[in-house]
Short mmCIF file of C-alpha atoms in Angstrom, two decimals:
data_model
loop_
_atom_site.label_atom_id
_atom_site.label_comp_id
_atom_site.label_asym_id
_atom_site.label_seq_id
_atom_site.Cartn_x
_atom_site.Cartn_y
_atom_site.Cartn_z
CA UNK A 1 1.28 2.47 31.74
CA UNK A 2 3.16 2.22 28.47
CA UNK A 3 6.06 4.14 29.96
CA UNK A 4 6.42 1.57 32.75
CA UNK A 5 6.74 -1.21 30.16
CA UNK A 6 10.03 0.23 28.87
CA UNK A 7 12.59 0.51 31.69
CA UNK A 8 15.31 3.06 31.18
CA UNK A 9 13.19 5.84 29.74
CA UNK A 10 14.10 9.13 31.43
CA UNK A 11 11.59 10.45 33.92
CA UNK A 12 11.06 13.52 31.74
CA UNK A 13 10.27 11.43 28.65
CA UNK A 14 6.82 11.99 27.16
CA UNK A 15 5.11 8.91 25.64
CA UNK A 16 2.45 9.50 22.98
CA UNK A 17 0.59 8.23 19.90
CA UNK A 18 0.23 4.52 20.83
CA UNK A 19 -1.19 2.04 18.30
CA UNK A 20 -1.95 -1.67 18.41
CA UNK A 21 -2.52 -4.16 15.58
CA UNK A 22 -3.24 -7.88 15.62
CA UNK A 23 -0.82 -9.94 13.54
CA UNK A 24 -3.00 -12.82 12.36
CA UNK A 25 -0.03 -14.56 10.70
CA UNK A 26 1.70 -15.18 14.06
CA UNK A 27 -1.20 -14.82 16.54
CA UNK A 28 0.40 -11.82 18.22
CA UNK A 29 -0.52 -8.29 19.08
CA UNK A 30 1.96 -5.53 18.29
CA UNK A 31 2.11 -2.29 20.27
CA UNK A 32 4.00 0.78 19.07
CA UNK A 33 4.36 4.21 20.64
CA UNK A 34 6.80 7.09 20.34
CA UNK A 35 8.58 8.90 23.17
CA UNK A 36 10.72 11.98 23.50
CA UNK A 37 12.66 13.97 26.04
CA UNK A 38 12.34 17.58 24.94
CA UNK A 39 14.24 20.58 26.20
CA UNK A 40 17.63 19.90 27.82
CA UNK A 41 19.60 17.10 26.08
CA UNK A 42 16.72 16.07 23.80
CA UNK A 43 16.35 12.51 22.61
CA UNK A 44 13.57 10.35 21.13
CA UNK A 45 12.62 6.69 20.88
CA UNK A 46 10.27 4.32 19.08
CA UNK A 47 8.78 1.81 21.53
CA UNK A 48 7.67 -1.59 20.20
CA UNK A 49 6.28 -4.65 21.98
CA UNK A 50 5.35 -8.08 20.65
CA UNK A 51 2.54 -9.43 22.80
CA UNK A 52 1.70 -13.18 22.94
CA UNK A 53 -2.05 -13.55 22.60
CA UNK A 54 -2.49 -16.31 25.16
CA UNK A 55 -0.55 -14.53 27.93
CA UNK A 56 -1.17 -10.90 27.08
CA UNK A 57 -1.89 -9.84 30.67
CA UNK A 58 1.47 -11.17 31.90
CA UNK A 59 3.75 -8.40 30.69
CA UNK A 60 6.86 -10.41 31.57
CA UNK A 61 6.13 -12.48 28.44
CA UNK A 62 6.13 -9.41 26.21
CA UNK A 63 9.20 -8.78 24.09
CA UNK A 64 9.84 -5.04 24.39
CA UNK A 65 12.22 -3.05 22.22
CA UNK A 66 13.30 0.56 22.71
CA UNK A 67 14.68 1.87 19.41
CA UNK A 68 16.44 5.17 18.82
CA UNK A 69 14.02 7.28 16.76
CA UNK A 70 16.95 8.95 14.98
CA UNK A 71 18.13 6.20 12.62
CA UNK A 72 20.04 8.50 10.23
CA UNK A 73 23.42 9.55 11.64
CA UNK A 74 25.17 12.79 10.91
CA UNK A 75 22.25 15.07 10.02
CA UNK A 76 21.25 16.51 13.40
CA UNK A 77 18.91 15.23 16.07
CA UNK A 78 15.34 14.38 15.11
CA UNK A 79 12.29 12.83 16.78
CA UNK A 80 9.48 10.71 15.32
CA UNK A 81 5.84 11.75 15.22
CA UNK A 82 2.52 10.26 14.12
CA UNK A 83 3.56 6.60 13.79
CA UNK A 84 1.97 4.28 11.26
CA UNK A 85 1.86 0.54 11.95
CA UNK A 86 1.44 -2.27 9.42
CA UNK A 87 2.74 -5.73 8.64
CA UNK A 88 3.10 -8.58 6.20
CA UNK A 89 4.03 -12.22 6.81
CA UNK A 90 7.66 -11.63 7.81
CA UNK A 91 8.00 -8.05 9.02
CA UNK A 92 6.46 -5.21 11.04
CA UNK A 93 6.62 -1.75 9.45
CA UNK A 94 6.63 1.48 11.48
CA UNK A 95 6.53 4.86 9.78
CA UNK A 96 7.09 8.26 11.36
CA UNK A 97 7.33 11.90 10.36
CA UNK A 98 10.79 13.05 11.47
CA UNK A 99 11.10 16.55 12.97
CA UNK A 100 14.00 18.50 14.42
CA UNK A 101 13.63 19.40 18.08
CA UNK A 102 12.81 22.87 16.79
CA UNK A 103 9.74 21.30 15.09
CA UNK A 104 11.01 21.58 11.52
CA UNK A 105 9.86 18.66 9.35
CA UNK A 106 12.83 16.86 7.78
CA UNK A 107 11.63 13.63 6.15
CA UNK A 108 9.40 10.58 6.47
CA UNK A 109 10.99 7.42 7.84
CA UNK A 110 10.11 3.76 7.21
CA UNK A 111 11.42 1.25 9.75
CA UNK A 112 11.19 -2.46 8.91
CA UNK A 113 11.57 -5.00 11.74
CA UNK A 114 11.91 -8.76 11.35
CA UNK A 115 9.29 -10.51 13.45
CA UNK A 116 11.76 -13.10 14.75
CA UNK A 117 13.60 -10.47 16.81
CA UNK A 118 10.41 -8.81 17.98
CA UNK A 119 8.52 -11.91 19.08
CA UNK A 120 11.57 -13.72 20.55
CA UNK A 121 13.77 -11.56 22.76
CA UNK A 122 16.56 -14.15 22.66
CA UNK A 123 17.13 -13.35 19.00
CA UNK A 124 18.65 -10.13 17.64
CA UNK A 125 16.34 -7.46 16.27
CA UNK A 126 17.06 -7.06 12.57
CA UNK A 127 15.94 -3.78 11.08
CA UNK A 128 16.10 -1.83 7.84
CA UNK A 129 15.55 1.93 7.53
CA UNK A 130 14.42 4.02 4.56
CA UNK A 131 14.62 7.79 5.02
CA UNK A 132 15.60 11.20 3.60
CA UNK A 133 15.84 11.08 -0.22
CA UNK A 134 14.54 7.50 -0.25
CA UNK A 135 11.16 8.73 0.98
CA UNK A 136 10.74 11.52 -1.53
CA UNK A 137 7.97 10.71 -3.99
CA UNK A 138 8.74 10.18 -7.71
CA UNK A 139 8.28 13.93 -8.35
CA UNK A 140 10.91 14.75 -5.70
CA UNK A 141 8.47 15.99 -3.04
CA UNK A 142 9.20 14.91 0.56
CA UNK A 143 6.49 12.45 1.55
CA UNK A 144 4.49 13.22 4.70
CA UNK A 145 2.65 10.55 6.70
CA UNK A 146 3.38 7.35 4.81
CA UNK A 147 0.90 4.71 6.00
CA UNK A 148 2.06 1.06 5.97
CA UNK A 149 -0.71 -1.31 4.97
CA UNK A 150 -2.14 -4.07 7.09
CA UNK A 151 -1.82 -6.97 4.64
CA UNK A 152 -4.60 -9.56 4.45
CA UNK A 153 -4.31 -12.82 2.50
CA UNK A 154 -5.87 -16.28 2.78
CA UNK A 155 -3.67 -17.95 0.17
CA UNK A 156 -0.57 -18.43 2.32
CA UNK A 157 1.70 -16.70 -0.16
CA UNK A 158 4.05 -13.90 0.89
CA UNK A 159 3.07 -10.72 -0.97
CA UNK A 160 5.15 -7.56 -1.12
CA UNK A 161 4.47 -4.91 1.51
CA UNK A 162 2.65 -1.81 0.30
CA UNK A 163 2.49 1.64 1.85
CA UNK A 164 0.47 4.68 0.78
CA UNK A 165 0.72 8.46 1.09
CA UNK A 166 -1.00 11.53 -0.35
CA UNK A 167 0.85 14.53 -1.73
CA UNK A 168 -0.61 17.75 -0.31
CA UNK A 169 2.08 20.40 -0.59
CA UNK A 170 0.41 22.65 -3.16
CA UNK A 171 -1.60 25.80 -2.48
CA UNK A 172 -4.68 26.28 -4.60
CA UNK A 173 -6.69 29.37 -5.36
CA UNK A 174 -8.84 30.95 -4.09
CA UNK A 175 -7.44 31.73 -0.68
CA UNK A 176 -4.34 29.53 -1.01
CA UNK A 177 -6.17 26.43 0.21
CA UNK A 178 -3.88 23.37 0.66
CA UNK A 179 -4.54 20.75 -1.98
CA UNK A 180 -3.08 17.72 -3.68
CA UNK A 181 -3.42 15.72 -6.88
CA UNK A 182 -1.65 12.39 -6.42
CA UNK A 183 -1.23 9.33 -4.28
CA UNK A 184 2.15 7.66 -3.94
CA UNK A 185 2.27 3.87 -3.70
CA UNK A 186 5.36 2.50 -1.94
CA UNK A 187 6.36 -1.14 -2.41
CA UNK A 188 8.89 -3.06 -0.33
CA UNK A 189 9.97 -6.45 -1.64
CA UNK A 190 12.67 -8.98 -0.77
CA UNK A 191 15.57 -9.15 -3.18
CA UNK A 192 18.81 -11.10 -3.12
CA UNK A 193 20.61 -8.00 -1.85
CA UNK A 194 17.95 -7.34 0.81
CA UNK A 195 14.83 -5.19 0.96
CA UNK A 196 14.15 -2.82 -1.93
CA UNK A 197 11.83 0.20 -1.77
CA UNK A 198 10.10 1.30 -4.96
CA UNK A 199 7.54 4.05 -5.50
CA UNK A 200 4.97 5.08 -8.03
CA UNK A 201 2.62 8.09 -8.08
CA UNK A 202 -0.89 8.01 -9.54
CA UNK A 203 -3.21 10.93 -10.14
CA UNK A 204 -6.41 11.39 -8.13
CA UNK A 205 -7.76 14.63 -9.53
CA UNK A 206 -7.68 17.82 -7.50
CA UNK A 207 -8.47 17.34 -3.79
CA UNK A 208 -8.90 20.39 -1.53
CA UNK A 209 -8.32 20.27 2.22
CA UNK A 210 -11.61 19.87 4.06
CA UNK A 211 -13.29 22.77 5.85
CA UNK A 212 -13.80 22.70 9.60
CA UNK A 213 -16.77 20.63 10.71
CA UNK A 214 -19.70 22.01 12.67
CA UNK A 215 -21.74 20.25 15.34
CA UNK A 216 -25.15 20.59 16.92
CA UNK A 217 -25.10 23.46 19.39
CA UNK A 218 -22.79 25.55 17.21
CA UNK A 219 -23.35 27.76 14.17
CA UNK A 220 -23.26 26.96 10.48
CA UNK A 221 -20.22 29.05 9.52
CA UNK A 222 -17.86 28.52 12.50
CA UNK A 223 -18.31 32.10 13.62
CA UNK A 224 -17.87 30.62 17.08
CA UNK A 225 -14.87 28.44 16.34
CA UNK A 226 -14.95 26.79 19.76
CA UNK A 227 -17.88 24.62 18.64
CA UNK A 228 -16.23 23.60 15.35
CA UNK A 229 -14.07 20.50 14.99
CA UNK A 230 -11.02 19.54 12.98
CA UNK A 231 -12.07 16.97 10.36
CA UNK A 232 -8.48 16.26 9.33
CA UNK A 233 -5.99 17.38 6.72
CA UNK A 234 -5.30 15.50 3.50
CA UNK A 235 -3.09 12.84 5.08
CA UNK A 236 -4.28 9.23 5.10
CA UNK A 237 -5.18 7.67 8.46
CA UNK A 238 -4.53 4.05 7.44
CA UNK A 239 -3.79 1.78 4.50
CA UNK A 240 -5.15 -1.69 3.81
CA UNK A 241 -3.90 -4.24 1.27
CA UNK A 242 -6.23 -7.01 0.06
CA UNK A 243 -3.42 -9.17 -1.32
CA UNK A 244 -5.67 -11.90 -2.72
CA UNK A 245 -7.35 -9.40 -5.05
CA UNK A 246 -4.31 -7.14 -5.56
CA UNK A 247 -6.09 -3.99 -4.32
CA UNK A 248 -4.70 -1.33 -1.97
CA UNK A 249 -7.04 1.05 -0.11
CA UNK A 250 -6.86 4.45 1.58
CA UNK A 251 -9.22 7.26 2.57
CA UNK A 252 -9.14 10.84 3.85
CA UNK A 253 -11.34 13.90 4.40
CA UNK A 254 -11.64 16.41 1.54
CA UNK A 255 -13.72 19.43 0.64
CA UNK A 256 -16.95 18.32 -1.06
CA UNK A 257 -16.52 18.84 -4.82
CA UNK A 258 -20.24 18.26 -5.38
CA UNK A 259 -21.78 20.53 -2.71
CA UNK A 260 -25.32 21.45 -3.85
CA UNK A 261 -25.81 24.48 -1.61
CA UNK A 262 -24.05 27.24 0.32
CA UNK A 263 -22.95 24.92 3.12
CA UNK A 264 -19.59 23.40 2.14
CA UNK A 265 -19.18 19.95 3.67
CA UNK A 266 -16.14 17.97 4.73
CA UNK A 267 -16.62 14.54 3.13
CA UNK A 268 -14.84 11.19 2.91
CA UNK A 269 -12.91 10.35 -0.25
CA UNK A 270 -11.90 6.68 -0.57
CA UNK A 271 -9.57 5.06 -3.10
CA UNK A 272 -9.08 1.57 -4.46
CA UNK A 273 -5.75 1.06 -6.23
CA UNK A 274 -5.04 -1.86 -8.53
CA UNK A 275 -1.37 -2.68 -7.84
CA UNK A 276 -1.19 -5.80 -10.01
CA UNK A 277 0.92 -5.58 -12.06
CA UNK A 278 3.01 -3.09 -10.13
CA UNK A 279 4.33 -1.22 -13.18
CA UNK A 280 0.76 -0.42 -14.25
CA UNK A 281 -0.67 0.54 -10.85
CA UNK A 282 -3.76 2.74 -11.19
CA UNK A 283 -6.69 4.13 -9.21
CA UNK A 284 -9.28 1.52 -10.17
CA UNK A 285 -12.15 3.05 -8.15
CA UNK A 286 -12.76 6.06 -5.96
CA UNK A 287 -15.82 7.56 -4.39
CA UNK A 288 -17.32 9.91 -1.83
CA UNK A 289 -19.20 9.32 1.39
CA UNK A 290 -21.15 12.55 1.81
CA UNK A 291 -24.38 13.85 3.35
CA UNK A 292 -25.97 17.27 2.92
CA UNK A 293 -25.34 19.63 5.83
CA UNK A 294 -23.20 17.08 7.67
CA UNK A 295 -19.42 16.98 7.98
CA UNK A 296 -17.41 13.74 7.90
CA UNK A 297 -13.81 13.24 8.99
CA UNK A 298 -11.03 10.87 10.02
CA UNK A 299 -11.99 7.86 7.85
CA UNK A 300 -10.26 4.48 7.93
CA UNK A 301 -10.88 1.73 5.38
CA UNK A 302 -10.63 -2.06 4.97
CA UNK A 303 -12.29 -4.86 3.01
CA UNK A 304 -14.05 -7.99 4.18
CA UNK A 305 -13.48 -11.47 2.77
CA UNK A 306 -16.13 -11.13 0.01
CA UNK A 307 -14.51 -7.90 -1.19
CA UNK A 308 -16.86 -5.23 0.19
CA UNK A 309 -15.17 -1.93 1.10
CA UNK A 310 -15.90 -0.85 4.68
CA UNK A 311 -15.22 2.64 6.07
CA UNK A 312 -15.73 4.05 9.55
CA UNK A 313 -15.61 7.79 10.23
CA UNK A 314 -16.86 10.60 12.46
CA UNK A 315 -19.80 12.81 11.50
CA UNK A 316 -21.57 15.91 12.87
CA UNK A 317 -23.24 19.11 11.69
CA UNK A 318 -24.99 22.28 12.83
CA UNK A 319 -27.56 23.00 10.06
CA UNK A 320 -31.20 22.03 10.47
CA UNK A 321 -31.84 19.68 13.36
CA UNK A 322 -28.09 19.33 13.80
CA UNK A 323 -26.05 16.32 14.85
CA UNK A 324 -23.56 15.76 17.66
CA UNK A 325 -20.25 14.07 16.93
CA UNK A 326 -21.27 10.51 16.05
CA UNK A 327 -19.74 7.25 14.80
CA UNK A 328 -20.70 6.05 11.31
CA UNK A 329 -19.92 3.17 9.01
CA UNK A 330 -20.27 2.88 5.24
CA UNK A 331 -20.07 -0.10 2.89
CA UNK A 332 -19.43 -0.20 -0.84
CA UNK A 333 -20.04 -3.38 -2.84
CA UNK A 334 -17.34 -4.98 -5.04
CA UNK A 335 -18.87 -3.62 -8.25
CA UNK A 336 -20.18 -0.31 -6.90
CA UNK A 337 -19.10 3.24 -6.11
CA UNK A 338 -22.19 4.10 -4.06
CA UNK A 339 -21.95 3.76 -0.26
CA UNK A 340 -24.60 2.48 2.12
CA UNK A 341 -24.28 4.55 5.30
CA UNK A 342 -25.10 3.25 8.79
CA UNK A 343 -25.21 5.13 12.09
CA UNK A 344 -23.12 3.09 14.55
CA UNK A 345 -23.60 5.26 17.65
CA UNK A 346 -25.16 8.72 17.93
CA UNK A 347 -23.39 11.54 19.71
CA UNK A 348 -25.03 12.90 22.85
CA UNK A 349 -23.81 16.50 23.41
CA UNK A 350 -21.79 19.34 21.92
CA UNK A 351 -18.11 18.55 22.42
CA UNK A 352 -15.96 21.39 23.83
CA UNK A 353 -12.61 20.39 25.31
CA UNK A 354 -11.82 22.17 28.58
CA UNK A 355 -8.23 23.17 27.76
CA UNK A 356 -9.42 25.74 25.25
CA UNK A 357 -8.54 24.15 21.89
CA UNK A 358 -10.15 25.93 18.93
CA UNK A 359 -11.24 24.23 16.77
CA UNK A 360 -11.91 21.07 18.73
CA UNK A 361 -9.30 18.31 18.41
CA UNK A 362 -10.95 15.08 17.28
CA UNK A 363 -10.76 11.80 15.54
CA UNK A 364 -7.48 10.30 14.32
CA UNK A 365 -8.02 7.47 16.80
CA UNK A 366 -10.28 5.48 14.47
CA UNK A 367 -9.34 1.92 13.57
CA UNK A 368 -10.62 -0.89 11.35
CA UNK A 369 -9.62 -4.45 10.50
CA UNK A 370 -10.98 -7.71 9.15
CA UNK A 371 -11.87 -10.40 11.68
CA UNK A 372 -9.10 -13.03 11.72
CA UNK A 373 -11.55 -15.90 12.32
CA UNK A 374 -14.56 -14.93 10.21
CA UNK A 375 -13.49 -12.77 7.23
CA UNK A 376 -17.10 -11.72 6.53
CA UNK A 377 -16.85 -9.57 9.67
CA UNK A 378 -15.03 -6.25 10.02
CA UNK A 379 -14.39 -4.52 13.35
CA UNK A 380 -14.68 -0.74 13.56
CA UNK A 381 -13.26 1.40 16.38
CA UNK A 382 -14.59 4.95 16.67
CA UNK A 383 -15.73 7.50 19.26
CA UNK A 384 -18.62 9.83 20.04
CA UNK A 385 -19.16 12.97 22.08
CA UNK A 386 -20.78 11.54 25.23
CA UNK A 387 -23.19 13.00 27.76
CA UNK A 388 -21.22 13.78 30.92
CA UNK A 389 -24.32 13.64 33.14
CA UNK A 390 -24.54 17.37 33.87
CA UNK A 391 -28.23 18.12 33.45
CA UNK A 392 -27.60 21.86 33.53
CA UNK A 393 -25.11 21.84 30.65
CA UNK A 394 -25.62 21.25 26.94
CA UNK A 395 -21.89 20.81 26.36
CA UNK A 396 -19.45 18.01 27.19
CA UNK A 397 -15.72 17.41 27.30
CA UNK A 398 -16.28 13.65 27.49
CA UNK A 399 -15.67 11.28 24.58
CA UNK A 400 -16.67 7.64 24.56
CA UNK A 401 -14.96 4.93 22.52
CA UNK A 402 -17.24 2.54 20.64
CA UNK A 403 -16.41 -0.78 18.96
CA UNK A 404 -18.70 -2.35 16.36
CA UNK A 405 -18.64 -5.59 14.41
CA UNK A 406 -20.09 -5.13 10.93
CA UNK A 407 -21.00 -8.05 8.69
CA UNK A 408 -21.75 -7.88 4.97
CA UNK A 409 -21.76 -11.66 4.51
CA UNK A 410 -24.70 -14.11 4.49
#
């Protein structure tokens, strides 16, 4: 277990939200999770491990670091939630949303770790923290869920590290629906005095939070909310930086602005940002991945070596013949805004979780990355609602993880 990898955690500590990325610069895997002891004498940690590829199963070779989640002294105890994990050539970046132990959101935190102290336990771990006012966007709004980019480059140069977040603190009429209008691009670069964080907001047009999704076996309007699923809020699930082309990517679920009928879909909105030069960063392309009477959620995005945009996401819907929660992929060519959609694995039953969540919790477990050996390939990690083998039941509480390699090259 992850908890067993980090000696000294209290028995009452709860470990959650693990993520793993492959650092192709150093041929290492990086694991991050967060942990907290809630209740009496609360405390929280960020858990990080550098894993040698060749000896990954021998955990004695892993360099494991237990870091205090509260890196800002003197402002009360906080814990970290919903970690983001990215990297560039020299550093690993971990982002968290910092909450009080009374669950009040305080600020977003960016933690930068030098790889030398993470991959070699004999060397000190050097870190830099950005938090509180530093992680307010240029308009002064506290950022929420800053996603550090996985940086891909074949040139050998050392680009700046980019991060991305979406501002979603407004309420829009009718019905006070949460909405947002801008992305914030965060840039961390090495300067003579150390790391410097800069930020720049760019407009996206009005984006409304997505409606709940439906699924086969439920109804079209979520009258029975137990069969509906959470397609996600306006936060981004990942960020990807194609450093050779100077483009930064993100995606999230939004309410369909082009719905042709009475059924309002949750759809995927993706963004390509031109961050070269930095002072003139703009949204160079954006588009929708949408299907009539089907709801999409929890998208993650990357590019392949030739520059195609690849997205994987979850999809389901009740209208018509209906669709169970399924795994999909979409590709967008370098000079296009129109996606080609591919079913990766069909869902098999109506998903209803046994602990009584309404709507159904789903989906921010998706992952995507370019293949480190063959850059024409992209790997997509997703999940489906799986048949649990009960021939008498049309519902399931079983989900199945699926991994797909997608190639757009020759």
